Amino acid sequence: MKPETRDLLKKVSTATLCTALFKRGLRNQMIQDVRPLNPDAPTMVGEAFTLRYMPAREDRNGIAVFQNRDHPQRKAVEECPPGAVMVIDSRKDARAASAGGILVARLMQRGVAGVVTDGGFRDSPDIAQYAMPAYHVRPSAPTNLTLHEAIEINGPIGCGDAPVFPGDVVVGDGDGVVVIPAHLADEIAAEATEMTVFEDFVQEKVMEGRTILGLYPPTEEKSRTDFAEWRKAKGR
Amino acid sequence: MKPETRDLLKKVSTATLCTALFKRGLRNQMIQDVRPLNPDAPTMVGEAFTLRYMPAREDRNGIAVFQNRDHPQRKAVEECPPGAVMVIDSRKDARAASAGGILVARLMQRGVAGVVTDGGFRDSPDIAQYAMPAYHVRPSAPTNLTLHEAIEINGPIGCGDAPVFPGDVVVGDGDGVVVIPAHLADEIAAEATEMTVFEDFVQEKVMEGRTILGLYPPTEEKSRTDFAEWRKAKGR
Amino acid sequence: MKPETRDLLKKVSTATLCTALFKRGLRNQMIQDVRPLNPDAPTMVGEAFTLRYMPAREDRNGIAVFQNRDHPQRKAVEECPPGAVMVIDSRKDARAASAGGILVARLMQRGVAGVVTDGGFRDSPDIAQYAMPAYHVRPSAPTNLTLHEAIEINGPIGCGDAPVFPGDVVVGDGDGVVVIPAHLADEIAAEATEMTVFEDFVQEKVMEGRTILGLYPPTEEKSRTDFAEWRKAKGR
Amino acid sequence: MKPETRDLLKKVSTATLCTALFKRGLRNQMIQDVRPLNPDAPTMVGEAFTLRYMPAREDRNGIAVFQNRDHPQRKAVEECPPGAVMVIDSRKDARAASAGGILVARLMQRGVAGVVTDGGFRDSPDIAQYAMPAYHVRPSAPTNLTLHEAIEINGPIGCGDAPVFPGDVVVGDGDGVVVIPAHLADEIAAEATEMTVFEDFVQEKVMEGRTILGLYPPTEEKSRTDFAEWRKAKGR
Amino acid sequence: MKPETRDLLKKVSTATLCTALFKRGLRNQMIQDVRPLNPDAPTMVGEAFTLRYMPAREDRNGIAVFQNRDHPQRKAVEECPPGAVMVIDSRKDARAASAGGILVARLMQRGVAGVVTDGGFRDSPDIAQYAMPAYHVRPSAPTNLTLHEAIEINGPIGCGDAPVFPGDVVVGDGDGVVVIPAHLADEIAAEATEMTVFEDFVQEKVMEGRTILGLYPPTEEKSRTDFAEWRKAKGR
Amino acid sequence: MKPETRDLLKKVSTATLCTALFKRGLRNQMIQDVRPLNPDAPTMVGEAFTLRYMPAREDRNGIAVFQNRDHPQRKAVEECPPGAVMVIDSRKDARAASAGGILVARLMQRGVAGVVTDGGFRDSPDIAQYAMPAYHVRPSAPTNLTLHEAIEINGPIGCGDAPVFPGDVVVGDGDGVVVIPAHLADEIAAEATEMTVFEDFVQEKVMEGRTILGLYPPTEEKSRTDFAEWRKAKGR
């Protein structure tokens, strides 16, 4: 994505982005059922860097596996680029953790933009204090070895029933996390920015007591001229 | 309901109301698995005004449908009476939104008493700031067109496995939302008010260290006389 | 457990405990999908005292049953020892309450260390204000009589898919609740305390910008010597 | 639909129909998770005649309600036109029956083409012997009054997450049941018939040992000429 | 139950029994979501003899536990009385077996009337050949030790969300399994027998082409007189 | 695996294999919740050849993608080795098909030993007639493009919550499908064969009326000598 796209995306909502994607026939880009551990963090934006878990086979997932510096979970944490969002495919299984406070702290210190799993994080009270946004289904204390084996770094995955390809642009806010196909990120960001200006206008008018009929969408001429004036006045 | 019923219901809990309904053989009046977006809002009370969604068929639910002023979703938002609670049957499917910040704001500005869906709202961080109570299962950013077509206004529906008829009295607090059949609202409100006085007495005594045996329920004579005295002293 | 075990367990996390249990081949000791009503409460520690619910048959569960002083739910509340944690098997069914504010208050007043259900509590906003930790799946207003009959006090149960025997040591924090077999409590507490010292060291180093490779686990000699020095410096 | 459409649809599969619908952007027309009680019955075809259930409120659903000749469930059974398929919205809840052997027998005797519920039928062993196709999720013995109140006849509904409008064309085979929007039925039937001819050709060639590459779809010229010859030879 | 009650219950359906229970306010007596492995077996009737499983803790459930002659699973199989139905509470978890072909064969050889679990049986193809009726949710090959520890024999349990007390009368047919409270068995059997006579009459008339209005229920005088004649003619 | 291992595995049950795996600490090797479409087919045995689906993004999954000879789904069907079992990771989502009758026929014609998906097959009535065993969760008519994009051939996957690595040995019977780690296949096959001899002996004795106590497991000396004699007599 273009550098300015990142800035634009930080100022729009996942709801608006979903509508822009819907207009292009993309209906399943929301990572279902994840929520922010730190709801006061700013909007999360970054290119997807993925990690895929498969079900753990007991003989391959003893506590000693982390002695291996090349263990994919640890490697992924050290390789995820600054500015990216790590997206973890945990097969929607939160019965064991996808990662814990130390690994998420390392991601944050490395300048990663955020982390998402369709499973759960352990040490969730700690992570909830971090500045870096993190999203999961629910807290989960058991070590990932209990149910998850990290098997692939940065391949195409599913997360919360959404398709995620490395390099897709991932945006998260209080509603959850949406995945924008890489080639659409710039145009979607621009369109969502425009939509947001109009939605802000509508929200203001509605709070002043105006009906939504003819205003949202602006089927009445007056709505369009009012918006043009408002926009000029606001300098947006 | 009688005007005073509304006031009474604002001071009792959904838990107490459920017990009063249980005594009358009504066991399924709780809208299951919804929670307040704005838990600090006061108790929600109002007559049900319903909206029913059916699964969306793609050729009927393009983005242009909202150009139609008579689209049932928008119409319902403008027609829901002040003081009523809009209850939305989203078939317990929160994968797409039931409504968003602008529509909920319009309901609030029109004096509606609250809104409930057994799906999810988008723009949930905004709605969480509103004064009007709103209840859902979880946040959901995708536009309702993705999965839901508004098909009927103010008919009988299911919401969170509870039956809801237009005019039923809907009450919501931190535990969730309960539906009182219209014809029972006055008597249930009166009975729950009485029950609440007793529960407040019991709670106070328990916090002072008293056993619940003989007190809750008041099978001992002393419990009943203590309560009578307490009640007189408190002027309730 | 030894008296000092209780103190040690109050200072370690359920995540660390799960790892210590995992090392011993115990993979299912986390009570799945429960969360604290009062997340600011301190870590919960106590021996399990159990209550088992079975599905309610209507003719055995009218509102009058609580007139009976020996009703198992009420009896359990009065018999749960101070310092214990009441663990309730609600068959993972939160459609009706496991208990409400008054009973939980009574437990608190009696010195009980906490309460857990794999169902839901009613009066949840009240319970969220209590000093005693309480864990459930979600709020649930309907009276327990609607779906649950208390049938057995202090027998072996399942709770959130975990096995719970009376006397097992139950620990809860922001990630949820873990069950430590009674005979392992002392050694697990000691081991988890040691692990926590090391994790605190790692967390500090990671926040200073250090890589996790070679540090976590400490496969490099330098990590081990740094830790030894840090530990001495910190007096831990 | 045209009279010949019904005949055509009896000879194509729901799988082929789903593909034809998919080509037109309709992805959710399959009634999910229903199966035939009588798998040896022929393909079911007919226009949808719908019945909607809402959650039952106990005071409205005593055993005496069927004394009323106008009870919607009984009325629907007598009004469903011959040749139609009755489609029942049971909110995907099979814990109580949608209907039983006697009502389904009456539908059959009246010349109805089939019956579908996203709940369950009681007397399922009897219905499994009927000549008229019936589809449900699983058997369910409890009377519908336990959980379902019939509330609307022949309105738009959801069934198994699919949208169903009265008059839509419903087709069922061993894979389940698909809903074709009324205005598309004729063209979909024609297209699916053509597709079926080709699929039969492919199936025959595959059973003879031919690769699917270049054949399915027929990207090789040879596949297309072979098909043309086969078709001529078969007279299809 | 009286000896003749057993014979009567063998000739009525679980659907009819559920209606008779519903009339008495008992709405949750159906064991949800179990099906017969051997659908051609006759109706199963017997008093409940129960076995309760709790989640398995690994250190208590090694393969050697069956060396113990008093292991509750094996003990239960040898103690279940002839003529009884063994009902197993597997917490609706079919990921590991509740029992296998050998134990079920032993029950059959001992004269037990049937076996039900809300989990799954292993060796299901073998069991499907047995003369004794068996009901489960789905086949499940893993040994019960994987997830289930047998913990209590013949206590009150839940099975498929239904309450089951030892001695309750359990009836199973193609629709599933229903639990009749012991004290009601005789009267329910008598009533269901009467209902079945009438239903057989209705079924016959419906198959002859008669409307259900006025017939089912028999609100028209003619229906009642026709039934009286039919009954006399049939000698029932 | 050794050639004779394949033959041995054809004569043992998945139940017995699960127990042998359990003894080695492998508790999650059963592919949960799949059943045979053709239950009369013989036991399925073969090395796993895998196919992984991810969620389909609409712009990548139009009907034209199959024009590409290298589409992974089609390629996998042509590349799966004779004697192997194709195991498909469909993320436990049966709302769209994993494959249909033509592709499964091609696998069969190519000498593949079987096919398993944790989703569903379309054209299920056809597949049910094939000689090659096929396992799925339930029938599913919608084209795979609706929800699934084939993304990887023969990598490690999850299927029905079990870990599957290419080359693992997959065995299916009427209870479902189990995955044996490649390096254990020979020893597990030998052990399961021995276990089966003993189980056959036990089954025979139980059918003759013998108690399981002391026999299963053979804690009594007599059981062991009886078995030795039986074995000699049977020549096994």
Coordinates of C-alpha atoms in Angstrom, one line a residue, chain C residues 38-226:
Chain C
N38 CA -14.8 -8.5 38.8
P39 CA -11.5 -8.4 36.8
D40 CA -9.8 -6.1 39.4
A41 CA -10.2 -8.7 42.2
P42 CA -6.9 -10.3 43.3
T43 CA -5.9 -13.8 42.2
M44 CA -8.4 -16.4 43.6
V45 CA -6.9 -19.4 45.4
G46 CA -8.7 -22.1 47.4
E47 CA -9.6 -25.8 47.7
A48 CA -12.5 -26.9 45.5
F49 CA -15.9 -27.4 47.2
T50 CA -18.3 -28.5 44.5
L51 CA -21.9 -28.3 43.7
R52 CA -23.5 -30.3 40.9
Y53 CA -26.6 -29.4 38.9
M54 CA -28.6 -31.8 36.8
P55 CA -31.3 -30.8 34.3
A56 CA -34.4 -29.6 36.2
R57 CA -37.6 -31.6 36.0
E58 CA -40.5 -29.2 36.3
D59 CA -42.4 -31.1 39.0
R60 CA -39.4 -31.2 41.3
N61 CA -38.4 -27.6 40.8
G62 CA -41.2 -25.3 41.7
I63 CA -40.6 -22.0 43.5
A64 CA -41.5 -23.6 46.9
V65 CA -38.5 -25.9 47.0
F66 CA -36.4 -23.2 48.7
Q67 CA -38.7 -23.5 51.7
N68 CA -36.7 -26.6 52.4
R69 CA -33.7 -25.7 54.5
D70 CA -31.9 -28.7 53.2
H71 CA -32.2 -27.8 49.6
P72 CA -28.7 -28.6 48.3
Q73 CA -28.1 -25.2 46.7
R74 CA -28.7 -23.4 49.9
K75 CA -27.0 -26.0 52.0
A76 CA -23.9 -25.9 49.9
V77 CA -23.7 -22.1 50.3
E78 CA -23.8 -22.5 54.1
E79 CA -21.4 -25.4 54.2
C80 CA -18.7 -24.3 51.8
P81 CA -15.6 -23.8 54.1
P82 CA -14.0 -20.4 54.5
G83 CA -11.0 -20.3 52.2
A84 CA -12.5 -22.7 49.7
V85 CA -13.6 -22.0 46.2
M86 CA -17.1 -23.2 45.3
V87 CA -17.1 -24.8 41.9
I88 CA -20.4 -25.4 40.2
D89 CA -21.1 -27.9 37.5
S90 CA -23.8 -26.3 35.4
R91 CA -23.3 -28.5 32.4
K92 CA -22.0 -25.5 30.5
D93 CA -25.5 -24.2 30.3
A94 CA -25.9 -20.5 30.9
R95 CA -29.5 -20.2 29.8
A96 CA -30.5 -20.1 33.5
A97 CA -28.6 -18.8 36.5
S98 CA -26.3 -20.9 38.7
A99 CA -26.8 -18.5 41.6
G100 CA -27.5 -14.8 42.2
G101 CA -26.2 -11.9 44.2
I102 CA -27.6 -12.9 47.6
L103 CA -26.1 -16.3 47.6
V104 CA -22.7 -15.1 46.3
A105 CA -22.8 -12.4 49.0
R106 CA -23.4 -15.0 51.6
L107 CA -20.4 -17.0 50.4
M108 CA -18.3 -13.9 50.5
Q109 CA -19.5 -13.1 54.1
R110 CA -18.7 -16.6 55.2
G111 CA -15.0 -16.2 54.1
V112 CA -15.2 -18.3 51.0
A113 CA -12.3 -17.5 48.6
G114 CA -14.3 -17.4 45.3
V115 CA -17.0 -19.0 43.2
V116 CA -16.9 -20.5 39.7
T117 CA -19.7 -21.8 37.4
D118 CA -19.6 -23.0 33.8
G119 CA -23.0 -21.4 33.5
G120 CA -24.0 -17.9 34.5
F121 CA -24.8 -15.7 37.5
R122 CA -27.8 -13.4 37.8
D123 CA -27.4 -10.0 39.5
S124 CA -24.1 -9.9 37.7
P125 CA -23.7 -6.1 38.1
D126 CA -23.9 -6.5 41.9
I127 CA -21.5 -9.4 42.0
A128 CA -19.1 -7.5 39.8
Q129 CA -18.8 -5.0 42.8
Y130 CA -18.0 -7.7 45.4
A131 CA -14.5 -8.2 46.7
M132 CA -14.7 -12.0 46.3
P133 CA -13.7 -13.2 42.9
A134 CA -16.5 -14.8 40.8
Y135 CA -16.2 -16.5 37.4
H136 CA -18.9 -17.5 34.9
V137 CA -19.5 -17.8 31.2
R138 CA -22.0 -14.9 30.9
P139 CA -24.7 -13.2 32.9
S140 CA -28.0 -15.1 33.1
A141 CA -31.1 -13.7 34.8
P142 CA -33.5 -16.7 34.9
T143 CA -33.8 -18.5 38.2
N144 CA -31.8 -21.7 38.4
L145 CA -35.0 -23.6 38.9
T146 CA -35.7 -23.0 35.2
L147 CA -33.1 -25.5 34.1
H148 CA -30.9 -26.6 37.0
E149 CA -31.6 -28.8 40.0
A150 CA -28.9 -28.9 42.6
I151 CA -28.3 -32.6 43.2
E152 CA -25.0 -33.2 44.9
I153 CA -22.7 -31.4 47.3
N154 CA -18.9 -31.9 47.1
G155 CA -18.6 -34.8 44.8
P156 CA -16.4 -35.1 41.8
I157 CA -17.7 -33.0 38.8
G158 CA -16.8 -31.6 35.5
C159 CA -16.7 -27.8 35.1
G160 CA -16.0 -26.2 31.7
D161 CA -14.7 -29.6 30.5
A162 CA -12.1 -29.8 33.4
P163 CA -12.2 -32.6 36.0
V164 CA -12.7 -31.2 39.5
F165 CA -12.4 -33.3 42.7
P166 CA -13.2 -31.8 46.1
G167 CA -10.0 -30.5 47.6
D168 CA -8.3 -29.8 44.3
V169 CA -6.7 -26.4 44.4
V170 CA -8.4 -23.8 42.2
V171 CA -6.7 -20.7 41.0
G172 CA -8.2 -17.9 39.0
D173 CA -6.9 -14.7 37.4
G174 CA -7.7 -12.6 34.3
D175 CA -7.2 -15.5 32.0
G176 CA -9.7 -17.7 33.8
V177 CA -9.6 -20.6 36.3
V178 CA -7.2 -23.6 36.5
V179 CA -7.6 -26.8 38.7
I180 CA -4.5 -28.3 40.3
P181 CA -4.9 -31.8 41.6
A182 CA -4.6 -31.7 45.4
H183 CA -1.5 -33.9 45.6
L184 CA 0.4 -31.7 43.2
A185 CA -0.5 -28.3 44.6
D186 CA 2.6 -27.8 46.7
E187 CA 5.1 -28.8 44.1
I188 CA 3.3 -27.0 41.3
A189 CA 3.2 -23.8 43.4
A190 CA 6.9 -24.0 44.0
E191 CA 7.7 -24.7 40.4
A192 CA 5.4 -22.0 39.1
T193 CA 7.0 -19.5 41.5
E194 CA 10.4 -20.3 40.1
M195 CA 9.1 -20.1 36.6
T196 CA 7.5 -16.7 37.3
V197 CA 10.9 -15.3 38.5
F198 CA 12.4 -16.2 35.2
E199 CA 9.4 -15.0 33.2
D200 CA 9.6 -11.6 34.9
F201 CA 13.3 -11.4 34.0
V202 CA 12.5 -12.3 30.4
Q203 CA 9.6 -9.8 30.2
E204 CA 11.9 -7.1 31.4
K205 CA 14.7 -7.9 28.9
V206 CA 12.2 -8.2 26.1
M207 CA 10.8 -4.8 27.0
E208 CA 14.3 -3.5 26.8
G209 CA 14.5 -4.8 23.2
R210 CA 16.2 -8.1 23.5
T211 CA 15.4 -11.0 21.2
I212 CA 13.6 -14.1 22.5
L213 CA 16.0 -16.4 20.7
G214 CA 18.4 -17.9 23.2
L215 CA 16.6 -16.1 26.0
Y216 CA 13.2 -17.8 26.2
P217 CA 14.0 -20.6 26.8
P218 CA 17.5 -19.7 27.9
T219 CA 19.5 -21.8 25.5
E220 CA 22.4 -19.3 25.5
E221 CA 24.8 -19.3 28.3
K222 CA 24.6 -15.5 28.5
S223 CA 20.9 -15.7 29.2
R224 CA 21.5 -17.9 32.1
T225 CA 24.3 -15.8 33.6
D226 CA 22.3 -12.6 33.0

